[in-house]
mmCIF file with all atom_site columns, C-alpha atoms in Angstrom:
data_model
loop_
_atom_site.group_PDB
_atom_site.id
_atom_site.type_symbol
_atom_site.label_atom_id
_atom_site.label_alt_id
_atom_site.label_comp_id
_atom_site.label_asym_id
_atom_site.label_entity_id
_atom_site.label_seq_id
_atom_site.pdbx_PDB_ins_code
_atom_site.Cartn_x
_atom_site.Cartn_y
_atom_site.Cartn_z
_atom_site.occupancy
_atom_site.B_iso_or_equiv
_atom_site.pdbx_formal_charge
_atom_site.auth_seq_id
_atom_site.auth_comp_id
_atom_site.auth_asym_id
_atom_site.auth_atom_id
_atom_site.pdbx_PDB_model_num
ATOM 1  C CA . UNK A 1 1  ? -7.175 14.484 -15.893 1.00 98.00 ? 1119 UNK A CA 1
ATOM 2  C CA . UNK A 1 2  ? -4.107 15.082 -13.709 1.00 98.00 ? 1120 UNK A CA 1
ATOM 3  C CA . UNK A 1 3  ? -0.385 14.593 -14.185 1.00 98.00 ? 1121 UNK A CA 1
ATOM 4  C CA . UNK A 1 4  ? 2.441  13.838 -11.809 1.00 98.00 ? 1122 UNK A CA 1
ATOM 5  C CA . UNK A 1 5  ? 5.760  15.322 -12.870 1.00 98.00 ? 1123 UNK A CA 1
ATOM 6  C CA . UNK A 1 6  ? 8.654  13.518 -11.252 1.00 98.00 ? 1124 UNK A CA 1
ATOM 7  C CA . UNK A 1 7  ? 12.318 14.502 -11.261 1.00 98.00 ? 1125 UNK A CA 1
ATOM 8  C CA . UNK A 1 8  ? 14.951 12.005 -10.108 1.00 98.00 ? 1126 UNK A CA 1
ATOM 9  C CA . UNK A 1 9  ? 18.698 11.792 -9.563  1.00 98.00 ? 1127 UNK A CA 1
ATOM 10 C CA . UNK A 1 10 ? 20.552 8.765  -10.946 1.00 97.00 ? 1128 UNK A CA 1
ATOM 11 C CA . UNK A 1 11 ? 23.812 7.793  -9.275  1.00 96.00 ? 1129 UNK A CA 1
ATOM 12 C CA . UNK A 1 12 ? 26.695 8.362  -11.704 1.00 96.00 ? 1130 UNK A CA 1
ATOM 13 C CA . UNK A 1 13 ? 27.863 5.150  -13.335 1.00 95.00 ? 1131 UNK A CA 1
ATOM 14 C CA . UNK A 1 14 ? 24.595 3.330  -12.576 1.00 95.00 ? 1132 UNK A CA 1
ATOM 15 C CA . UNK A 1 15 ? 22.547 4.385  -15.591 1.00 94.00 ? 1133 UNK A CA 1
ATOM 16 C CA . UNK A 1 16 ? 22.089 0.841  -16.927 1.00 95.00 ? 1134 UNK A CA 1
ATOM 17 C CA . UNK A 1 17 ? 20.980 -0.394 -13.504 1.00 96.00 ? 1135 UNK A CA 1
ATOM 18 C CA . UNK A 1 18 ? 18.515 2.511  -13.256 1.00 96.00 ? 1136 UNK A CA 1
ATOM 19 C CA . UNK A 1 19 ? 17.055 1.702  -16.697 1.00 95.00 ? 1137 UNK A CA 1
ATOM 20 C CA . UNK A 1 20 ? 16.678 -1.963 -15.739 1.00 96.00 ? 1138 UNK A CA 1
ATOM 21 C CA . UNK A 1 21 ? 14.901 -1.001 -12.509 1.00 95.00 ? 1139 UNK A CA 1
ATOM 22 C CA . UNK A 1 22 ? 12.565 1.264  -14.450 1.00 96.00 ? 1140 UNK A CA 1
ATOM 23 C CA . UNK A 1 23 ? 11.673 -1.504 -16.890 1.00 96.00 ? 1141 UNK A CA 1
ATOM 24 C CA . UNK A 1 24 ? 11.419 -4.374 -14.407 1.00 96.00 ? 1142 UNK A CA 1
ATOM 25 C CA . UNK A 1 25 ? 9.999  -2.714 -11.270 1.00 94.00 ? 1143 UNK A CA 1
ATOM 26 C CA . UNK A 1 26 ? 8.645  0.772  -11.789 1.00 95.00 ? 1144 UNK A CA 1
ATOM 27 C CA . UNK A 1 27 ? 6.719  0.383  -15.062 1.00 97.00 ? 1145 UNK A CA 1
ATOM 28 C CA . UNK A 1 28 ? 4.786  -2.753 -14.028 1.00 97.00 ? 1146 UNK A CA 1
ATOM 29 C CA . UNK A 1 29 ? 3.860  -1.127 -10.704 1.00 95.00 ? 1147 UNK A CA 1
ATOM 30 C CA . UNK A 1 30 ? 2.682  2.112  -12.335 1.00 96.00 ? 1148 UNK A CA 1
ATOM 31 C CA . UNK A 1 31 ? 0.679  0.282  -15.028 1.00 97.00 ? 1149 UNK A CA 1
ATOM 32 C CA . UNK A 1 32 ? -1.330 -1.503 -12.317 1.00 97.00 ? 1150 UNK A CA 1
ATOM 33 C CA . UNK A 1 33 ? -1.999 1.618  -10.228 1.00 97.00 ? 1151 UNK A CA 1
ATOM 34 C CA . UNK A 1 34 ? -5.636 2.717  -10.015 1.00 98.00 ? 1152 UNK A CA 1
ATOM 35 C CA . UNK A 1 35 ? -6.463 5.530  -12.404 1.00 98.00 ? 1153 UNK A CA 1
ATOM 36 C CA . UNK A 1 36 ? -3.343 5.181  -14.557 1.00 98.00 ? 1154 UNK A CA 1
ATOM 37 C CA . UNK A 1 37 ? -3.853 6.517  -18.092 1.00 98.00 ? 1155 UNK A CA 1
ATOM 38 C CA . UNK A 1 38 ? -0.393 6.957  -19.643 1.00 98.00 ? 1156 UNK A CA 1
ATOM 39 C CA . UNK A 1 39 ? 3.208  7.575  -18.680 1.00 98.00 ? 1157 UNK A CA 1
ATOM 40 C CA . UNK A 1 40 ? 6.251  9.136  -20.307 1.00 98.00 ? 1158 UNK A CA 1
ATOM 41 C CA . UNK A 1 41 ? 9.787  8.609  -19.057 1.00 98.00 ? 1159 UNK A CA 1
ATOM 42 C CA . UNK A 1 42 ? 12.393 10.823 -20.658 1.00 98.00 ? 1160 UNK A CA 1
ATOM 43 C CA . UNK A 1 43 ? 16.030 10.015 -21.441 1.00 96.00 ? 1161 UNK A CA 1
ATOM 44 C CA . UNK A 1 44 ? 18.241 11.373 -18.672 1.00 96.00 ? 1162 UNK A CA 1
ATOM 45 C CA . UNK A 1 45 ? 20.162 14.599 -19.029 1.00 95.00 ? 1163 UNK A CA 1
ATOM 46 C CA . UNK A 1 46 ? 23.383 13.956 -17.165 1.00 94.00 ? 1164 UNK A CA 1
ATOM 47 C CA . UNK A 1 47 ? 22.254 12.307 -13.956 1.00 96.00 ? 1165 UNK A CA 1
ATOM 48 C CA . UNK A 1 48 ? 18.767 13.832 -13.954 1.00 97.00 ? 1166 UNK A CA 1
ATOM 49 C CA . UNK A 1 49 ? 15.765 11.846 -15.107 1.00 97.00 ? 1167 UNK A CA 1
ATOM 50 C CA . UNK A 1 50 ? 12.149 12.887 -15.377 1.00 98.00 ? 1168 UNK A CA 1
ATOM 51 C CA . UNK A 1 51 ? 8.713  11.538 -16.132 1.00 98.00 ? 1169 UNK A CA 1
ATOM 52 C CA . UNK A 1 52 ? 5.133  12.649 -16.592 1.00 98.00 ? 1170 UNK A CA 1
ATOM 53 C CA . UNK A 1 53 ? 2.367  10.227 -15.648 1.00 98.00 ? 1171 UNK A CA 1
ATOM 54 C CA . UNK A 1 54 ? -1.303 10.871 -16.405 1.00 98.00 ? 1172 UNK A CA 1
ATOM 55 C CA . UNK A 1 55 ? -4.127 9.909  -14.014 1.00 98.00 ? 1173 UNK A CA 1
ATOM 56 C CA . UNK A 1 56 ? -7.886 10.027 -14.351 1.00 98.00 ? 1174 UNK A CA 1
ATOM 57 C CA . UNK A 1 57 ? -8.496 11.908 -11.068 1.00 98.00 ? 1175 UNK A CA 1
ATOM 58 C CA . UNK A 1 58 ? -6.631 14.128 -8.626  1.00 98.00 ? 1176 UNK A CA 1
ATOM 59 C CA . UNK A 1 59 ? -7.105 11.477 -5.933  1.00 98.00 ? 1177 UNK A CA 1
ATOM 60 C CA . UNK A 1 60 ? -5.280 8.868  -8.004  1.00 98.00 ? 1178 UNK A CA 1
ATOM 61 C CA . UNK A 1 61 ? -2.487 11.335 -8.825  1.00 98.00 ? 1179 UNK A CA 1
ATOM 62 C CA . UNK A 1 62 ? -2.123 12.192 -5.122  1.00 98.00 ? 1180 UNK A CA 1
ATOM 63 C CA . UNK A 1 63 ? -2.070 8.523  -4.134  1.00 97.00 ? 1181 UNK A CA 1
ATOM 64 C CA . UNK A 1 64 ? 0.727  7.856  -6.620  1.00 95.00 ? 1182 UNK A CA 1
ATOM 65 C CA . UNK A 1 65 ? 2.656  10.946 -5.544  1.00 96.00 ? 1183 UNK A CA 1
ATOM 66 C CA . UNK A 1 66 ? 2.447  9.902  -1.892  1.00 94.00 ? 1184 UNK A CA 1
ATOM 67 C CA . UNK A 1 67 ? 4.581  6.847  -2.751  1.00 91.00 ? 1185 UNK A CA 1
ATOM 68 C CA . UNK A 1 68 ? 7.232  9.045  -4.393  1.00 90.00 ? 1186 UNK A CA 1
ATOM 69 C CA . UNK A 1 69 ? 8.301  11.454 -1.697  1.00 88.00 ? 1187 UNK A CA 1
ATOM 70 C CA . UNK A 1 70 ? 11.523 13.428 -2.239  1.00 91.00 ? 1188 UNK A CA 1
ATOM 71 C CA . UNK A 1 71 ? 14.431 11.339 -0.986  1.00 90.00 ? 1189 UNK A CA 1
ATOM 72 C CA . UNK A 1 72 ? 12.680 8.023  -1.619  1.00 91.00 ? 1190 UNK A CA 1
ATOM 73 C CA . UNK A 1 73 ? 14.211 5.322  -3.813  1.00 90.00 ? 1191 UNK A CA 1
ATOM 74 C CA . UNK A 1 74 ? 11.672 3.875  -6.265  1.00 86.00 ? 1192 UNK A CA 1
ATOM 75 C CA . UNK A 1 75 ? 14.426 1.780  -7.806  1.00 85.00 ? 1193 UNK A CA 1
ATOM 76 C CA . UNK A 1 76 ? 17.965 2.103  -6.440  1.00 86.00 ? 1194 UNK A CA 1
ATOM 77 C CA . UNK A 1 77 ? 20.220 3.796  -7.660  1.00 96.00 ? 1195 UNK A CA 1
ATOM 78 C CA . UNK A 1 78 ? 17.466 6.360  -8.307  1.00 97.00 ? 1196 UNK A CA 1
ATOM 79 C CA . UNK A 1 79 ? 16.457 9.015  -5.771  1.00 96.00 ? 1197 UNK A CA 1
ATOM 80 C CA . UNK A 1 80 ? 13.334 11.165 -6.131  1.00 97.00 ? 1198 UNK A CA 1
ATOM 81 C CA . UNK A 1 81 ? 14.115 14.900 -6.184  1.00 97.00 ? 1199 UNK A CA 1
ATOM 82 C CA . UNK A 1 82 ? 10.681 16.433 -6.765  1.00 97.00 ? 1200 UNK A CA 1
ATOM 83 C CA . UNK A 1 83 ? 7.076  15.394 -7.336  1.00 97.00 ? 1201 UNK A CA 1
ATOM 84 C CA . UNK A 1 84 ? 4.502  17.833 -8.636  1.00 97.00 ? 1202 UNK A CA 1
ATOM 85 C CA . UNK A 1 85 ? 0.798  17.341 -9.380  1.00 98.00 ? 1203 UNK A CA 1
ATOM 86 C CA . UNK A 1 86 ? -0.833 19.433 -12.085 1.00 98.00 ? 1204 UNK A CA 1
ATOM 87 C CA . UNK A 1 87 ? -4.282 19.496 -13.611 1.00 98.00 ? 1205 UNK A CA 1
ATOM 88 C CA . UNK A 1 88 ? -4.182 18.924 -17.348 1.00 98.00 ? 1206 UNK A CA 1
ATOM 89 C CA . UNK A 1 89 ? -6.287 21.685 -18.872 1.00 98.00 ? 1207 UNK A CA 1
ATOM 90 C CA . UNK A 1 90 ? -5.784 20.869 -22.569 1.00 96.00 ? 1208 UNK A CA 1
ATOM 91 C CA . UNK A 1 91 ? -4.466 18.061 -24.706 1.00 93.00 ? 1209 UNK A CA 1
ATOM 92 C CA . UNK A 1 92 ? -4.550 17.308 -28.428 1.00 93.00 ? 1210 UNK A CA 1
#
């Protein structure tokens, strides 16, 4: 199992718009992605948001990460800061 860790910047004053974009655009797209297992989106701290999404294989994690390059806009007013792929070595 592999995880993508994503950090994003949310334009100040557009938090509600960002949440709506997450719910209406991002979540449905991620749920349909090949290899998707689970996803966790965390409440923003200031204007920084983050998520961890679990994938069945490294190939599926890499395919998802390729669509989230730093500087991209998965749902304006959100900009991707970083994307990291990690192997999950334990879970309980």
